[in-house]
PDB file of C-alpha atoms in Angstrom:
ATOM      1  CA  MET Z 218     -47.871  54.282  13.322  1.00 60.00           C
ATOM      2  CA  ASN Z 219     -44.651  53.365  12.723  1.00 67.00           C
ATOM      3  CA  LEU Z 220     -44.804  49.994  12.417  1.00 67.00           C
ATOM      4  CA  ARG Z 221     -40.869  49.101  11.409  1.00 69.00           C
ATOM      5  CA  SER Z 222     -38.203  46.833  12.730  1.00 67.00           C
ATOM      6  CA  ARG Z 223     -35.470  47.956  14.417  1.00 72.00           C
ATOM      7  CA  ASN Z 224     -33.279  45.039  13.299  1.00 75.00           C
ATOM      8  CA  LYS Z 225     -32.179  45.238   9.528  1.00 74.00           C
ATOM      9  CA  VAL Z 226     -30.849  41.696   7.722  1.00 72.00           C
ATOM     10  CA  SER Z 227     -27.249  41.883   6.214  1.00 72.00           C
ATOM     11  CA  ALA Z 228     -26.454  40.733   3.237  1.00 72.00           C
ATOM     12  CA  ALA Z 229     -23.211  39.903   3.832  1.00 75.00           C
ATOM     13  CA  PHE Z 230     -21.375  36.542   4.287  1.00 74.00           C
ATOM     14  CA  ASN Z 231     -19.108  35.632   6.511  1.00 77.00           C
ATOM     15  CA  MET Z 232     -16.822  33.823   4.949  1.00 79.00           C
ATOM     16  CA  SER Z 233     -14.383  31.409   8.054  1.00 81.00           C
ATOM     17  CA  SER Z 234     -15.630  28.705   8.567  1.00 83.00           C
ATOM     18  CA  LEU Z 235     -16.647  27.741   5.479  1.00 87.00           C
ATOM     19  CA  THR Z 236     -12.106  27.852   5.252  1.00 89.00           C
ATOM     20  CA  ASP Z 237     -12.256  25.767   8.385  1.00 90.00           C
ATOM     21  CA  ILE Z 238     -13.889  23.135   6.720  1.00 91.00           C
ATOM     22  CA  ILE Z 239     -12.241  23.035   3.927  1.00 92.00           C
ATOM     23  CA  PHE Z 240      -8.947  23.099   6.088  1.00 93.00           C
ATOM     24  CA  LEU Z 241      -9.666  19.762   7.676  1.00 93.00           C
ATOM     25  CA  LEU Z 242     -11.407  18.365   4.899  1.00 94.00           C
ATOM     26  CA  LEU Z 243      -7.927  19.258   2.638  1.00 93.00           C
ATOM     27  CA  ILE Z 244      -6.134  17.710   5.855  1.00 92.00           C
ATOM     28  CA  PHE Z 245      -8.041  14.761   5.987  1.00 91.00           C
ATOM     29  CA  PHE Z 246      -7.586  13.702   2.577  1.00 88.00           C
ATOM     30  CA  MET Z 247      -3.556  14.922   2.634  1.00 86.00           C
ATOM     31  CA  LEU Z 248      -3.073  11.888   5.544  1.00 84.00           C
ATOM     32  CA  THR Z 249      -5.880   8.932   3.773  1.00 81.00           C
ATOM     33  CA  SER Z 250      -4.323   9.171   0.314  1.00 77.00           C
ATOM     34  CA  THR Z 251      -0.927   8.066   1.635  1.00 68.00           C
ATOM     35  CA  LEU Z 252      -2.072   5.119   3.601  1.00 67.00           C
ATOM     36  CA  VAL Z 253      -4.543   3.930   0.164  1.00 63.00           C
ATOM     37  CA  ASN Z 254      -1.342   2.866  -1.771  1.00 57.00           C
ATOM     38  CA  PRO Z 255       0.984  -0.163   0.349  1.00 56.00           C
ATOM     39  CA  ASN Z 256       2.901  -0.510  -2.380  1.00 52.00           C
ATOM     40  CA  ALA Z 257       5.912   1.996  -3.031  1.00 55.00           C
ATOM     41  CA  LEU Z 258       7.737  -0.286  -5.886  1.00 55.00           C
ATOM     42  CA  LYS Z 259       5.658   0.498  -8.870  1.00 62.00           C
ATOM     43  CA  LEU Z 260       5.695  -3.002 -10.398  1.00 58.00           C
ATOM     44  CA  LEU Z 261       3.645  -4.574 -14.139  1.00 60.00           C
ATOM     45  CA  LEU Z 262       2.781  -7.387 -12.611  1.00 60.00           C
ATOM     46  CA  PRO Z 263       1.430 -10.817 -14.769  1.00 63.00           C
ATOM     47  CA  THR Z 264      -1.836 -10.934 -14.767  1.00 64.00           C
ATOM     48  CA  SER Z 265      -4.189 -13.547 -14.295  1.00 64.00           C
ATOM     49  CA  ASP Z 266      -8.112 -14.422 -14.010  1.00 67.00           C
ATOM     50  CA  ASN Z 267      -8.284 -15.913 -10.558  1.00 65.00           C
ATOM     51  CA  LYS Z 268      -8.886 -13.722  -6.691  1.00 63.00           C
ATOM     52  CA  THR Z 269      -7.206 -15.445  -3.665  1.00 58.00           C
ATOM     53  CA  LYS Z 270      -7.759 -13.199  -1.055  1.00 58.00           C
ATOM     54  CA  ALA Z 271      -5.418 -13.444   2.092  1.00 55.00           C
ATOM     55  CA  LYS Z 272      -4.331 -11.076   4.463  1.00 60.00           C
ATOM     56  CA  MET Z 273      -0.173  -9.305   3.778  1.00 58.00           C
ATOM     57  CA  ASN Z 274       0.715  -9.186   6.544  1.00 71.00           C
ATOM     58  CA  LEU Z 275       4.672  -8.642   4.064  1.00 84.00           C
ATOM     59  CA  THR Z 276       5.291  -8.031   0.805  1.00 87.00           C
ATOM     60  CA  VAL Z 277       8.499  -9.023  -0.752  1.00 90.00           C
ATOM     61  CA  SER Z 278       9.073  -7.362  -4.737  1.00 90.00           C
ATOM     62  CA  ILE Z 279      11.272  -8.627  -7.212  1.00 91.00           C
ATOM     63  CA  ASP Z 280      12.032  -4.878 -10.201  1.00 90.00           C
ATOM     64  CA  LYS Z 281      12.838  -6.117 -13.792  1.00 88.00           C
ATOM     65  CA  ASP Z 282      16.499  -5.681 -12.800  1.00 91.00           C
ATOM     66  CA  LEU Z 283      16.384  -7.943 -10.656  1.00 90.00           C
ATOM     67  CA  ASN Z 284      16.454  -6.066  -6.488  1.00 92.00           C
ATOM     68  CA  TYR Z 285      15.126  -7.674  -3.982  1.00 93.00           C
ATOM     69  CA  TYR Z 286      12.624  -5.621  -1.631  1.00 92.00           C
ATOM     70  CA  ILE Z 287      10.878  -7.240   1.789  1.00 89.00           C
ATOM     71  CA  GLY Z 288       8.851  -4.526   2.100  1.00 86.00           C
ATOM     72  CA  LYS Z 289      10.757  -0.721   1.191  1.00 87.00           C
ATOM     73  CA  ASP Z 290      14.442  -2.258   2.034  1.00 88.00           C
ATOM     74  CA  LYS Z 291      16.587  -3.188   0.113  1.00 91.00           C
ATOM     75  CA  VAL Z 292      17.871  -6.644   0.633  1.00 92.00           C
ATOM     76  CA  SER Z 293      19.904  -9.068  -0.861  1.00 91.00           C
ATOM     77  CA  LEU Z 294      19.114 -13.009  -2.070  1.00 89.00           C
ATOM     78  CA  ASN Z 295      21.785 -13.809   0.905  1.00 91.00           C
ATOM     79  CA  GLN Z 296      19.901 -11.263   3.955  1.00 91.00           C
ATOM     80  CA  MET Z 297      16.902 -12.735   2.950  1.00 90.00           C
ATOM     81  CA  PRO Z 298      16.366 -15.965   5.703  1.00 91.00           C
ATOM     82  CA  GLY Z 299      17.009 -13.689   8.268  1.00 91.00           C
ATOM     83  CA  MET Z 300      15.076 -10.783   7.590  1.00 88.00           C
ATOM     84  CA  LEU Z 301      12.720 -12.931   6.677  1.00 88.00           C
ATOM     85  CA  ARG Z 302      12.395 -14.067  10.175  1.00 87.00           C
ATOM     86  CA  ASN Z 303      12.936 -11.976  11.670  1.00 87.00           C
ATOM     87  CA  GLU Z 304       9.945  -9.959  10.423  1.00 85.00           C
ATOM     88  CA  LEU Z 305       8.037 -12.339  11.038  1.00 84.00           C
ATOM     89  CA  LYS Z 306       9.149 -13.536  14.420  1.00 83.00           C
ATOM     90  CA  ASP Z 307       5.129 -12.368  16.076  1.00 82.00           C
ATOM     91  CA  THR Z 308       3.010 -13.803  12.740  1.00 79.00           C
ATOM     92  CA  PRO Z 309       3.577 -17.355  13.394  1.00 71.00           C
ATOM     93  CA  ASP Z 310       0.072 -17.591  10.657  1.00 78.00           C
ATOM     94  CA  ALA Z 311       1.421 -14.593   8.339  1.00 80.00           C
ATOM     95  CA  THR Z 312       0.644 -15.051   4.294  1.00 84.00           C
ATOM     96  CA  VAL Z 313       3.523 -13.491   2.272  1.00 87.00           C
ATOM     97  CA  VAL Z 314       2.610 -11.472  -1.491  1.00 88.00           C
ATOM     98  CA  LEU Z 315       5.252 -11.604  -3.729  1.00 88.00           C
ATOM     99  CA  SER Z 316       4.785  -9.199  -6.759  1.00 88.00           C
ATOM    100  CA  ALA Z 317       6.940  -9.907  -9.585  1.00 87.00           C
ATOM    101  CA  GLU Z 318       7.868  -8.093 -12.169  1.00 87.00           C
ATOM    102  CA  GLN Z 319       7.101  -9.485 -15.906  1.00 85.00           C
ATOM    103  CA  SER Z 320      10.657  -9.636 -17.195  1.00 87.00           C
ATOM    104  CA  VAL Z 321      12.087 -11.473 -13.922  1.00 89.00           C
ATOM    105  CA  PRO Z 322      13.277 -14.485 -14.650  1.00 90.00           C
ATOM    106  CA  ILE Z 323      10.684 -17.623 -12.961  1.00 88.00           C
ATOM    107  CA  GLN Z 324      14.211 -19.262 -11.030  1.00 91.00           C
ATOM    108  CA  ASN Z 325      15.098 -16.025  -9.638  1.00 90.00           C
ATOM    109  CA  VAL Z 326      10.639 -16.329  -8.468  1.00 89.00           C
ATOM    110  CA  VAL Z 327      11.142 -19.984  -7.575  1.00 89.00           C
ATOM    111  CA  GLN Z 328      14.496 -19.462  -5.094  1.00 92.00           C
ATOM    112  CA  VAL Z 329      12.428 -16.786  -3.032  1.00 91.00           C
ATOM    113  CA  MET Z 330       9.108 -18.836  -2.694  1.00 89.00           C
ATOM    114  CA  ASN Z 331      12.235 -21.765  -1.695  1.00 90.00           C
ATOM    115  CA  ILE Z 332      12.998 -19.546   0.834  1.00 91.00           C
ATOM    116  CA  ALA Z 333       9.950 -18.903   2.173  1.00 89.00           C
ATOM    117  CA  ASN Z 334       9.308 -22.732   2.531  1.00 88.00           C
ATOM    118  CA  ASP Z 335      12.278 -23.541   4.145  1.00 90.00           C
ATOM    119  CA  LEU Z 336      10.970 -20.933   6.809  1.00 87.00           C
ATOM    120  CA  LYS Z 337       7.490 -22.123   6.679  1.00 86.00           C
ATOM    121  CA  ILE Z 338       5.934 -19.513   5.718  1.00 86.00           C
ATOM    122  CA  LYS Z 339       3.169 -19.194   3.561  1.00 85.00           C
ATOM    123  CA  MET Z 340       3.401 -16.987   0.157  1.00 86.00           C
ATOM    124  CA  ILE Z 341       0.845 -16.138  -2.400  1.00 84.00           C
ATOM    125  CA  LEU Z 342       2.407 -14.353  -5.607  1.00 82.00           C
ATOM    126  CA  ALA Z 343       0.466 -10.847  -6.661  1.00 80.00           C
ATOM    127  CA  THR Z 344      -1.035 -10.444  -9.932  1.00 73.00           C
ATOM    128  CA  GLN Z 345      -2.520  -8.468 -12.374  1.00 73.00           C
ATOM    129  CA  PRO Z 346      -7.204  -8.659 -13.205  1.00 71.00           C
ATOM    130  CA  GLN Z 347      -6.747  -9.452 -16.918  1.00 68.00           C
ATOM    131  CA  LYS Z 348      -8.786  -7.214 -19.159  1.00 65.00           C
TER     132      LYS Z 348
END
């Protein structure tokens, strides 16, 4: 009496479903990596051991060449009050984060803070944690 099974087990492995999953993961990580870094400008910030957390609505940056940026848009100091007013007209309790490099003179930082004070905008200064 011959009781052998008619179905043979195949030792081949199908990779098509695994490659689909890998491509989906690749797309997911590519999309989420663009959302990780909100500041596009590379600035060398001053250091501090204080930690203040505020909901960031807008970033104002000053680089070492004394160029002013609102978000990623380059603006002059004269255009800044109008641009800030337009950007924050829908959010009256907005907080602006001021990122200034270490080499920027304090007078330039104070000018931007005075503009925010005149517009009644809350502004905080961004720093790096101390090592």
